[in-house]
Amino acid sequence: MKMSGVKDRTGYQMLHYCLAHLAYHFSRQLPRRNRTKLQVLLVLLVTVFLFPQMFVLARPRSSRYCDQPLLYNLTTFIIFTFIMTGFTFLLTLMDPVPRELKVAFHAFGVGSFLQGIITTAFTIAAPECVNTTPELYHLSLVLSVLSMLATVFVILLIPFWLVNSVYRGMLLNTGSQAGICHRPVADCPCLWYFEN
C-alpha cells in the first residue's frame, strides 16, 4: 500500500540543514557560559518542530492509500529531524567545531537538499491525496514550501561562502572587523559561514 508521507519528509530536509546552521551561528553570538540557555530553548523548539510530524504520523487517516509514498517520507523526515537535533547540539556545544563534524554536517545538507527536491516532486504529483490523507498532504505541502524557502536562502549564500573561502577575509573578516560585507552584516554574522 502506498503512503503519502514521502513528500513532506523530503521538503523539510533542506530546512533541517538551514535550521541547524542558523542555530550554530546564533550560538556563536552568545558567551560560552550562556549557551546552556540556548540548549534548553533548542529542546523546546525541537519538541514544537516534532509535534506536528508525530501527530500526523499517528493519525489513522495517514495510513490510507495515496498515490505517492508520503507516509514513508514523513517517517524519513522524522529521522532527519532527530539527526538535525544531534548536529544542532554538537555544533552549539563545541567550540571550535572539528573539521570532520563540519564535513559531515555539510554532507547532511546535500542529502537534505536532495530529499527536499524529492519531497516537492511527490507533493506536486499527489493532489488527489488531499481527499484520502488530508493531514498528511497538507503537512507535505507546508514542508515543501518551507524547504524551498530554506533552499533559496542557502543558495543565495553559497557564492558568498565560496568567495570568502577562496579569498579569506575579503567579504567578511569578523576578527579584524573588515571586508566588503562587514558593515551590512555587522549585527548578524551568524548568517555567513563556519569560522575556522
Tab-separated table of N, CA, C and O in Angstrom, residues 147-193:
chain	number	residue	atom	x	y	z
A	147	SER	N	10.857	24.048	2.781
A	147	SER	CA	12.103	23.540	2.227
A	147	SER	C	12.577	24.393	1.070
A	147	SER	O	13.769	24.696	0.956
A	148	MET	N	11.650	24.785	0.205
A	148	MET	CA	12.041	25.631	-0.927
A	148	MET	C	12.582	26.972	-0.444
A	148	MET	O	13.574	27.475	-0.972
A	149	LEU	N	11.946	27.555	0.568
A	149	LEU	CA	12.418	28.824	1.115
A	149	LEU	C	13.813	28.671	1.727
A	149	LEU	O	14.690	29.526	1.519
A	150	ALA	N	14.030	27.587	2.468
A	150	ALA	CA	15.350	27.340	3.062
A	150	ALA	C	16.391	27.110	1.972
A	150	ALA	O	17.529	27.574	2.081
A	151	THR	N	16.014	26.414	0.923
A	151	THR	CA	16.934	26.163	-0.185
A	151	THR	C	17.326	27.462	-0.879
A	151	THR	O	18.508	27.685	-1.172
A	152	VAL	N	16.364	28.334	-1.110
A	152	VAL	CA	16.661	29.624	-1.734
A	152	VAL	C	17.619	30.421	-0.838
A	152	VAL	O	18.585	31.008	-1.319
A	153	PHE	N	17.380	30.416	0.458
A	153	PHE	CA	18.243	31.124	1.397
A	153	PHE	C	19.679	30.612	1.318
A	153	PHE	O	20.630	31.377	1.193
A	154	VAL	N	19.852	29.288	1.360
A	154	VAL	CA	21.194	28.696	1.313
A	154	VAL	C	21.843	28.947	-0.049
A	154	VAL	O	23.029	29.278	-0.134
A	155	ILE	N	21.083	28.817	-1.126
A	155	ILE	CA	21.637	29.044	-2.468
A	155	ILE	C	22.109	30.487	-2.635
A	155	ILE	O	23.143	30.741	-3.259
A	156	LEU	N	21.394	31.429	-2.052
A	156	LEU	CA	21.825	32.829	-2.114
A	156	LEU	C	23.134	33.052	-1.351
A	156	LEU	O	23.926	33.922	-1.717
A	157	LEU	N	23.378	32.273	-0.311
A	157	LEU	CA	24.594	32.441	0.485
A	157	LEU	C	25.801	31.693	-0.068
A	157	LEU	O	26.941	32.053	0.220
A	158	ILE	N	25.591	30.659	-0.870
A	158	ILE	CA	26.695	29.825	-1.369
A	158	ILE	C	27.766	30.639	-2.104
A	158	ILE	O	28.955	30.450	-1.827
A	159	PRO	N	27.428	31.550	-3.012
A	159	PRO	CA	28.501	32.309	-3.671
A	159	PRO	C	29.363	33.099	-2.677
A	159	PRO	O	30.577	33.192	-2.836
A	160	PHE	N	28.727	33.646	-1.655
A	160	PHE	CA	29.482	34.395	-0.655
A	160	PHE	C	30.409	33.484	0.139
A	160	PHE	O	31.548	33.831	0.438
A	161	TRP	N	29.918	32.287	0.505
A	161	TRP	CA	30.750	31.321	1.233
A	161	TRP	C	31.964	30.937	0.390
A	161	TRP	O	33.077	30.839	0.881
A	162	LEU	N	31.706	30.680	-0.922
A	162	LEU	CA	32.797	30.265	-1.804
A	162	LEU	C	33.845	31.357	-1.972
A	162	LEU	O	35.050	31.110	-1.876
A	163	VAL	N	33.393	32.589	-2.227
A	163	VAL	CA	34.337	33.695	-2.388
A	163	VAL	C	35.134	33.897	-1.099
A	163	VAL	O	36.354	34.080	-1.126
A	164	ASN	N	34.454	33.819	0.030
A	164	ASN	CA	35.150	34.039	1.302
A	164	ASN	C	36.116	32.901	1.632
A	164	ASN	O	37.103	33.111	2.322
A	165	SER	N	35.848	31.698	1.130
A	165	SER	CA	36.789	30.609	1.391
A	165	SER	C	37.997	30.679	0.464
A	165	SER	O	39.104	30.309	0.844
A	166	VAL	N	37.824	31.184	-0.752
A	166	VAL	CA	38.936	31.328	-1.691
A	166	VAL	C	39.785	32.548	-1.331
A	166	VAL	O	41.012	32.490	-1.311
A	167	TYR	N	39.123	33.643	-1.024
A	167	TYR	CA	39.814	34.889	-0.656
A	167	TYR	C	39.492	35.200	0.799
A	167	TYR	O	38.644	36.043	1.087
A	168	ARG	N	40.147	34.503	1.710
A	168	ARG	CA	39.890	34.620	3.147
A	168	ARG	C	39.804	36.071	3.603
A	168	ARG	O	40.716	36.852	3.403
A	169	GLY	N	38.695	36.426	4.221
A	169	GLY	CA	38.535	37.742	4.809
A	169	GLY	C	38.142	38.848	3.855
A	169	GLY	O	37.910	39.975	4.286
A	170	MET	N	38.054	38.557	2.562
A	170	MET	CA	37.713	39.603	1.595
A	170	MET	C	36.282	40.113	1.811
A	170	MET	O	36.031	41.308	1.814
A	171	LEU	N	35.352	39.176	1.982
A	171	LEU	CA	33.964	39.564	2.161
A	171	LEU	C	33.632	39.872	3.616
A	171	LEU	O	32.932	40.831	3.905
A	172	LEU	N	34.111	39.016	4.513
A	172	LEU	CA	33.786	39.198	5.919
A	172	LEU	C	34.906	38.638	6.775
A	172	LEU	O	35.200	37.455	6.727
A	173	ASN	N	35.518	39.505	7.536
A	173	ASN	CA	36.557	39.106	8.476
A	173	ASN	C	36.129	39.627	9.835
A	173	ASN	O	36.317	40.800	10.163
A	174	THR	N	35.499	38.737	10.633
A	174	THR	CA	34.953	39.179	11.915
A	174	THR	C	36.046	39.526	12.910
A	174	THR	O	35.830	40.352	13.795
A	175	GLY	N	37.216	38.923	12.762
A	175	GLY	CA	38.315	39.208	13.683
A	175	GLY	C	38.805	40.642	13.582
A	175	GLY	O	38.954	41.348	14.578
A	176	SER	N	39.044	41.109	12.361
A	176	SER	CA	39.538	42.469	12.169
A	176	SER	C	38.409	43.442	11.825
A	176	SER	O	38.659	44.609	11.578
A	177	GLN	N	37.193	42.961	11.836
A	177	GLN	CA	36.011	43.753	11.510
A	177	GLN	C	36.193	44.483	10.181
A	177	GLN	O	36.008	45.692	10.070
A	178	ALA	N	36.577	43.704	9.173
A	178	ALA	CA	36.820	44.259	7.848
A	178	ALA	C	36.126	43.397	6.804
A	178	ALA	O	35.547	42.372	7.112
A	179	GLY	N	36.246	43.821	5.567
A	179	GLY	CA	35.666	43.083	4.452
A	179	GLY	C	34.514	43.861	3.835
A	179	GLY	O	33.906	44.727	4.458
A	180	ILE	N	34.238	43.522	2.585
A	180	ILE	CA	33.196	44.207	1.828
A	180	ILE	C	31.836	44.109	2.517
A	180	ILE	O	31.078	45.067	2.564
A	181	CYS	N	31.529	42.947	3.080
A	181	CYS	CA	30.207	42.715	3.661
A	181	CYS	C	30.162	42.939	5.164
A	181	CYS	O	29.151	42.639	5.790
A	182	HIS	N	31.242	43.444	5.738
A	182	HIS	CA	31.243	43.583	7.197
A	182	HIS	C	30.136	44.518	7.683
A	182	HIS	O	29.400	44.190	8.600
A	183	ARG	N	30.031	45.685	7.089
A	183	ARG	CA	29.041	46.662	7.556
A	183	ARG	C	27.611	46.133	7.432
A	183	ARG	O	26.847	46.205	8.378
A	184	PRO	N	27.195	45.557	6.283
A	184	PRO	CA	25.803	45.086	6.171
A	184	PRO	C	25.449	43.967	7.145
A	184	PRO	O	24.297	43.850	7.543
A	185	VAL	N	26.410	43.129	7.523
A	185	VAL	CA	26.088	42.006	8.399
A	185	VAL	C	26.744	42.132	9.762
A	185	VAL	O	26.858	41.153	10.488
A	186	ALA	N	27.153	43.321	10.144
A	186	ALA	CA	27.846	43.518	11.416
A	186	ALA	C	27.005	43.036	12.597
A	186	ALA	O	27.537	42.512	13.569
A	187	ASP	N	25.694	43.183	12.503
A	187	ASP	CA	24.829	42.766	13.598
A	187	ASP	C	24.462	41.289	13.543
A	187	ASP	O	23.961	40.744	14.518
A	188	CYS	N	24.705	40.636	12.410
A	188	CYS	CA	24.325	39.227	12.303
A	188	CYS	C	25.280	38.449	11.417
A	188	CYS	O	24.901	37.975	10.350
A	189	PRO	N	26.540	38.273	11.843
A	189	PRO	CA	27.448	37.449	11.062
A	189	PRO	C	27.044	35.981	11.099
A	189	PRO	O	27.600	35.157	10.397
A	190	CYS	N	26.043	35.660	11.921
A	190	CYS	CA	25.580	34.279	12.065
A	190	CYS	C	25.056	33.711	10.758
A	190	CYS	O	24.925	32.506	10.611
A	191	LEU	N	24.738	34.561	9.801
A	191	LEU	CA	24.192	34.067	8.536
A	191	LEU	C	25.246	33.563	7.581
A	191	LEU	O	24.924	33.022	6.544
A	192	TRP	N	26.497	33.725	7.894
A	192	TRP	CA	27.527	33.537	6.904
A	192	TRP	C	28.089	32.139	6.791
A	192	TRP	O	27.731	31.391	5.928
A	193	TYR	N	29.009	31.769	7.607
A	193	TYR	CA	29.783	30.567	7.356
A	193	TYR	C	30.363	30.033	8.649
A	193	TYR	O	30.347	30.690	9.681
